[in-house]
Every structure is written in C-alpha cells, then in structure tokens.
Amino acid sequence: MSTVPPEAEAEILAELRRLRARVPQLTGALAASADGFVLAQDSAAAEAESVAALTAAALGVAQRLSDSTGQGAFRELLVRGEDGYVATYAAGLVAVLTLTAEPRVNVGRLHLEARRSSVRIAELIDHTLGRRGPTAPPG
C-alpha cells in the first residue's frame, strides 16, 4: 500500500492534528505505510518522505530485534536525542505513526496518546482497504 484515497488521508490528517492538540510538545506527526510511503503528515518539516523512508528502515531493524529476542510483534520504538524524541508506533499491520517531540515532553503521556491514535489510524486504513478483523495487537 502506497497511498490512501483523499478522504481517508483527510481523516488521518485530522487524527494527527487531534493528537498534536492533546500533546502540545509534539513538533511533528507522520502516518506512513510500513514500506516508507507518506500517508499523511502534520508538520512544518518538508522532509516527510525521508522521515517515512528512515522509519521504514528502522521498523525493519526493530521488527527483527523484537522477533529475535522473543518479545513478539513490533509495537513501538522510542529514540531519545539531545534535542528531543522520535517515536514510532505500529498502526495495524501495514502502517506506522511517527512522532517528533520536544525534550520536555511527558513520555508517558506521549505513549498513551500515540497508542490511541495509532489504533484509530489503523482502523481508518483498514476501513479504506475493506479489511475486517483486528487492526492492532491486543494490549
């Protein structure tokens, strides 16, 4: 999957904007396919395509790491840098939610709100694709 219809993109974008309203320390939000294509973004940064591609690469490593250590299917990845965080969350089986945040973000709140949004994004994508069944791992 590399694109979603415009109406689904608008709904995903609305979810990204709601997420940024709930977590004001977010500096960017991106929904992408697991293979690195941008589905929707809410960020001033112009490099969404490169972030989506890097997310896909990191996702591959994170999935292998999770599998090889017996931790089960990939759920999320958090990177802390000097100037803030990058967090990636599974959004069903075919998409991911990647967020950038200021260093002062409450990481617990970030996880709570991002997990909720990733489930909603998975539902939107699965509805668009006509899928039935679970959209995110239980938990």
PDB file of C-alpha atoms in Angstrom:
ATOM      1  CA  MET A   1       0.000   0.000   0.000  1.00  0.00           C
ATOM      2  CA  SER A   2       1.496   3.303  -1.006  1.00  0.00           C
ATOM      3  CA  THR A   3      -1.456   5.692  -0.906  1.00  0.00           C
ATOM      4  CA  VAL A   4      -4.902   6.066   0.547  1.00  0.00           C
ATOM      5  CA  PRO A   5      -7.888   7.838  -1.014  1.00  0.00           C
ATOM      6  CA  PRO A   6      -8.098  11.612  -0.359  1.00  0.00           C
ATOM      7  CA  GLU A   7     -10.998  11.221   2.091  1.00  0.00           C
ATOM      8  CA  ALA A   8      -9.023   8.696   4.163  1.00  0.00           C
ATOM      9  CA  GLU A   9      -5.960  10.947   4.039  1.00  0.00           C
ATOM     10  CA  ALA A  10      -8.090  13.815   5.359  1.00  0.00           C
ATOM     11  CA  GLU A  11      -9.350  11.658   8.243  1.00  0.00           C
ATOM     12  CA  ILE A  12      -5.828  10.504   9.097  1.00  0.00           C
ATOM     13  CA  LEU A  13      -4.607  14.102   8.998  1.00  0.00           C
ATOM     14  CA  ALA A  14      -7.448  15.127  11.332  1.00  0.00           C
ATOM     15  CA  GLU A  15      -6.342  12.404  13.765  1.00  0.00           C
ATOM     16  CA  LEU A  16      -2.737  13.651  13.603  1.00  0.00           C
ATOM     17  CA  ARG A  17      -3.930  17.170  14.379  1.00  0.00           C
ATOM     18  CA  ARG A  18      -6.036  15.957  17.327  1.00  0.00           C
ATOM     19  CA  LEU A  19      -3.003  14.107  18.637  1.00  0.00           C
ATOM     20  CA  ARG A  20      -0.848  17.241  18.379  1.00  0.00           C
ATOM     21  CA  ALA A  21      -3.542  19.185  20.244  1.00  0.00           C
ATOM     22  CA  ARG A  22      -3.528  16.597  23.053  1.00  0.00           C
ATOM     23  CA  VAL A  23       0.292  16.559  23.263  1.00  0.00           C
ATOM     24  CA  PRO A  24       1.422  20.164  22.630  1.00  0.00           C
ATOM     25  CA  GLN A  25       5.123  19.261  22.833  1.00  0.00           C
ATOM     26  CA  LEU A  26       4.877  17.322  19.562  1.00  0.00           C
ATOM     27  CA  THR A  27       6.776  19.020  16.772  1.00  0.00           C
ATOM     28  CA  GLY A  28       5.640  16.694  14.011  1.00  0.00           C
ATOM     29  CA  ALA A  29       3.350  13.779  13.232  1.00  0.00           C
ATOM     30  CA  LEU A  30       3.510  11.447  10.260  1.00  0.00           C
ATOM     31  CA  ALA A  31       1.481   8.425   9.215  1.00  0.00           C
ATOM     32  CA  ALA A  32       3.276   6.218   6.712  1.00  0.00           C
ATOM     33  CA  SER A  33       2.976   2.816   5.157  1.00  0.00           C
ATOM     34  CA  ALA A  34       5.310   0.216   6.606  1.00  0.00           C
ATOM     35  CA  ASP A  35       7.257   0.335   3.333  1.00  0.00           C
ATOM     36  CA  GLY A  36       8.012   4.048   3.684  1.00  0.00           C
ATOM     37  CA  PHE A  37       5.323   5.972   1.786  1.00  0.00           C
ATOM     38  CA  VAL A  38       3.765   9.064   3.383  1.00  0.00           C
ATOM     39  CA  LEU A  39       0.031   8.695   4.025  1.00  0.00           C
ATOM     40  CA  ALA A  40      -0.484  11.989   5.879  1.00  0.00           C
ATOM     41  CA  GLN A  41       1.649  14.482   7.784  1.00  0.00           C
ATOM     42  CA  ASP A  42       1.134  17.336  10.198  1.00  0.00           C
ATOM     43  CA  SER A  43       4.497  19.021  10.427  1.00  0.00           C
ATOM     44  CA  ALA A  44       6.270  22.135   9.277  1.00  0.00           C
ATOM     45  CA  ALA A  45       9.182  19.974   8.171  1.00  0.00           C
ATOM     46  CA  ALA A  46       9.449  19.478   4.434  1.00  0.00           C
ATOM     47  CA  GLU A  47      11.326  16.195   4.704  1.00  0.00           C
ATOM     48  CA  ALA A  48       8.346  13.881   5.301  1.00  0.00           C
ATOM     49  CA  GLU A  49       9.418  11.475   2.551  1.00  0.00           C
ATOM     50  CA  SER A  50      12.870  10.991   4.035  1.00  0.00           C
ATOM     51  CA  VAL A  51      11.444  10.543   7.548  1.00  0.00           C
ATOM     52  CA  ALA A  52       8.986   7.952   6.190  1.00  0.00           C
ATOM     53  CA  ALA A  53      11.826   6.106   4.433  1.00  0.00           C
ATOM     54  CA  LEU A  54      14.020   6.180   7.551  1.00  0.00           C
ATOM     55  CA  THR A  55      11.068   4.993   9.615  1.00  0.00           C
ATOM     56  CA  ALA A  56      10.656   2.006   7.291  1.00  0.00           C
ATOM     57  CA  ALA A  57      14.353   1.154   7.693  1.00  0.00           C
ATOM     58  CA  ALA A  58      14.184   1.488  11.496  1.00  0.00           C
ATOM     59  CA  LEU A  59      10.975  -0.544  11.523  1.00  0.00           C
ATOM     60  CA  GLY A  60      12.729  -3.421   9.779  1.00  0.00           C
ATOM     61  CA  VAL A  61      15.507  -3.446  12.361  1.00  0.00           C
ATOM     62  CA  ALA A  62      13.065  -3.055  15.271  1.00  0.00           C
ATOM     63  CA  GLN A  63      10.928  -5.938  13.984  1.00  0.00           C
ATOM     64  CA  ARG A  64      13.957  -8.213  13.683  1.00  0.00           C
ATOM     65  CA  LEU A  65      15.201  -7.198  17.132  1.00  0.00           C
ATOM     66  CA  SER A  66      11.816  -7.803  18.722  1.00  0.00           C
ATOM     67  CA  ASP A  67      11.435 -11.176  16.995  1.00  0.00           C
ATOM     68  CA  SER A  68      14.981 -12.402  17.679  1.00  0.00           C
ATOM     69  CA  THR A  69      14.764 -11.559  21.388  1.00  0.00           C
ATOM     70  CA  GLY A  70      11.402 -13.264  21.780  1.00  0.00           C
ATOM     71  CA  GLN A  71       9.468 -10.086  22.530  1.00  0.00           C
ATOM     72  CA  GLY A  72       6.752 -10.720  19.941  1.00  0.00           C
ATOM     73  CA  ALA A  73       5.449  -8.484  17.177  1.00  0.00           C
ATOM     74  CA  PHE A  74       6.666  -4.892  16.869  1.00  0.00           C
ATOM     75  CA  ARG A  75       4.598  -2.350  18.800  1.00  0.00           C
ATOM     76  CA  GLU A  76       6.714   0.794  19.238  1.00  0.00           C
ATOM     77  CA  LEU A  77      10.158   2.331  19.096  1.00  0.00           C
ATOM     78  CA  LEU A  78      11.430   5.349  21.052  1.00  0.00           C
ATOM     79  CA  VAL A  79      14.618   7.237  20.219  1.00  0.00           C
ATOM     80  CA  ARG A  80      15.863   9.974  22.547  1.00  0.00           C
ATOM     81  CA  GLY A  81      18.263  12.503  21.109  1.00  0.00           C
ATOM     82  CA  GLU A  82      19.846  15.597  22.631  1.00  0.00           C
ATOM     83  CA  ASP A  83      17.104  17.809  21.214  1.00  0.00           C
ATOM     84  CA  GLY A  84      14.058  15.597  21.668  1.00  0.00           C
ATOM     85  CA  TYR A  85      12.369  12.326  20.813  1.00  0.00           C
ATOM     86  CA  VAL A  86      11.359  10.342  17.776  1.00  0.00           C
ATOM     87  CA  ALA A  87       8.704   7.722  18.480  1.00  0.00           C
ATOM     88  CA  THR A  88       7.232   5.179  16.077  1.00  0.00           C
ATOM     89  CA  TYR A  89       4.122   3.109  16.763  1.00  0.00           C
ATOM     90  CA  ALA A  90       2.588   0.253  14.792  1.00  0.00           C
ATOM     91  CA  ALA A  91      -0.726   1.329  13.240  1.00  0.00           C
ATOM     92  CA  GLY A  92      -2.168  -2.042  12.349  1.00  0.00           C
ATOM     93  CA  LEU A  93      -0.213  -4.356  10.100  1.00  0.00           C
ATOM     94  CA  VAL A  94       0.527  -2.030   7.189  1.00  0.00           C
ATOM     95  CA  ALA A  95       1.204   1.419   8.641  1.00  0.00           C
ATOM     96  CA  VAL A  96       3.122   3.300  11.304  1.00  0.00           C
ATOM     97  CA  LEU A  97       2.758   6.544  13.208  1.00  0.00           C
ATOM     98  CA  THR A  98       5.994   8.500  13.670  1.00  0.00           C
ATOM     99  CA  LEU A  99       6.160  11.489  16.006  1.00  0.00           C
ATOM    100  CA  THR A 100       8.815  14.018  16.886  1.00  0.00           C
ATOM    101  CA  ALA A 101       8.692  15.747  20.245  1.00  0.00           C
ATOM    102  CA  GLU A 102      10.485  18.323  22.334  1.00  0.00           C
ATOM    103  CA  PRO A 103      12.836  17.034  25.057  1.00  0.00           C
ATOM    104  CA  ARG A 104      10.411  18.223  27.757  1.00  0.00           C
ATOM    105  CA  VAL A 105       7.543  16.006  26.562  1.00  0.00           C
ATOM    106  CA  ASN A 106       5.944  13.738  29.162  1.00  0.00           C
ATOM    107  CA  VAL A 107       6.913  10.361  27.659  1.00  0.00           C
ATOM    108  CA  GLY A 108       4.104   8.530  29.472  1.00  0.00           C
ATOM    109  CA  ARG A 109       1.534  10.920  28.018  1.00  0.00           C
ATOM    110  CA  LEU A 110       3.190  10.625  24.608  1.00  0.00           C
ATOM    111  CA  HIS A 111       2.829   6.836  24.698  1.00  0.00           C
ATOM    112  CA  LEU A 112      -0.758   6.949  25.961  1.00  0.00           C
ATOM    113  CA  GLU A 113      -1.998   9.370  23.326  1.00  0.00           C
ATOM    114  CA  ALA A 114       0.059   7.938  20.468  1.00  0.00           C
ATOM    115  CA  ARG A 115      -1.171   4.407  21.155  1.00  0.00           C
ATOM    116  CA  ARG A 116      -4.755   5.645  20.959  1.00  0.00           C
ATOM    117  CA  SER A 117      -4.083   7.485  17.713  1.00  0.00           C
ATOM    118  CA  SER A 118      -2.265   4.530  16.166  1.00  0.00           C
ATOM    119  CA  VAL A 119      -5.320   2.339  16.757  1.00  0.00           C
ATOM    120  CA  ARG A 120      -7.574   4.968  15.165  1.00  0.00           C
ATOM    121  CA  ILE A 121      -5.253   5.315  12.160  1.00  0.00           C
ATOM    122  CA  ALA A 122      -5.183   1.528  11.752  1.00  0.00           C
ATOM    123  CA  GLU A 123      -8.988   1.486  11.797  1.00  0.00           C
ATOM    124  CA  LEU A 124      -9.137   4.216   9.135  1.00  0.00           C
ATOM    125  CA  ILE A 125      -6.664   2.423   6.884  1.00  0.00           C
ATOM    126  CA  ASP A 126      -8.271  -0.968   7.319  1.00  0.00           C
ATOM    127  CA  HIS A 127     -11.718   0.512   6.618  1.00  0.00           C
ATOM    128  CA  THR A 128     -10.343   2.127   3.456  1.00  0.00           C
ATOM    129  CA  LEU A 129      -8.868  -1.177   2.335  1.00  0.00           C
ATOM    130  CA  GLY A 130     -12.038  -3.057   3.243  1.00  0.00           C
ATOM    131  CA  ARG A 131     -10.338  -5.223   5.830  1.00  0.00           C
ATOM    132  CA  ARG A 132     -12.120  -6.940   8.637  1.00  0.00           C
ATOM    133  CA  GLY A 133     -10.777  -8.232  11.920  1.00  0.00           C
ATOM    134  CA  PRO A 134      -8.270  -6.846  14.442  1.00  0.00           C
ATOM    135  CA  THR A 135      -6.323  -3.779  13.402  1.00  0.00           C
ATOM    136  CA  ALA A 136      -3.820  -3.664  16.212  1.00  0.00           C
ATOM    137  CA  PRO A 137      -2.338  -6.218  18.564  1.00  0.00           C
ATOM    138  CA  PRO A 138      -4.241  -6.502  21.853  1.00  0.00           C
ATOM    139  CA  GLY A 139      -2.739  -4.819  24.819  1.00  0.00           C
TER     140      GLY A 139
END
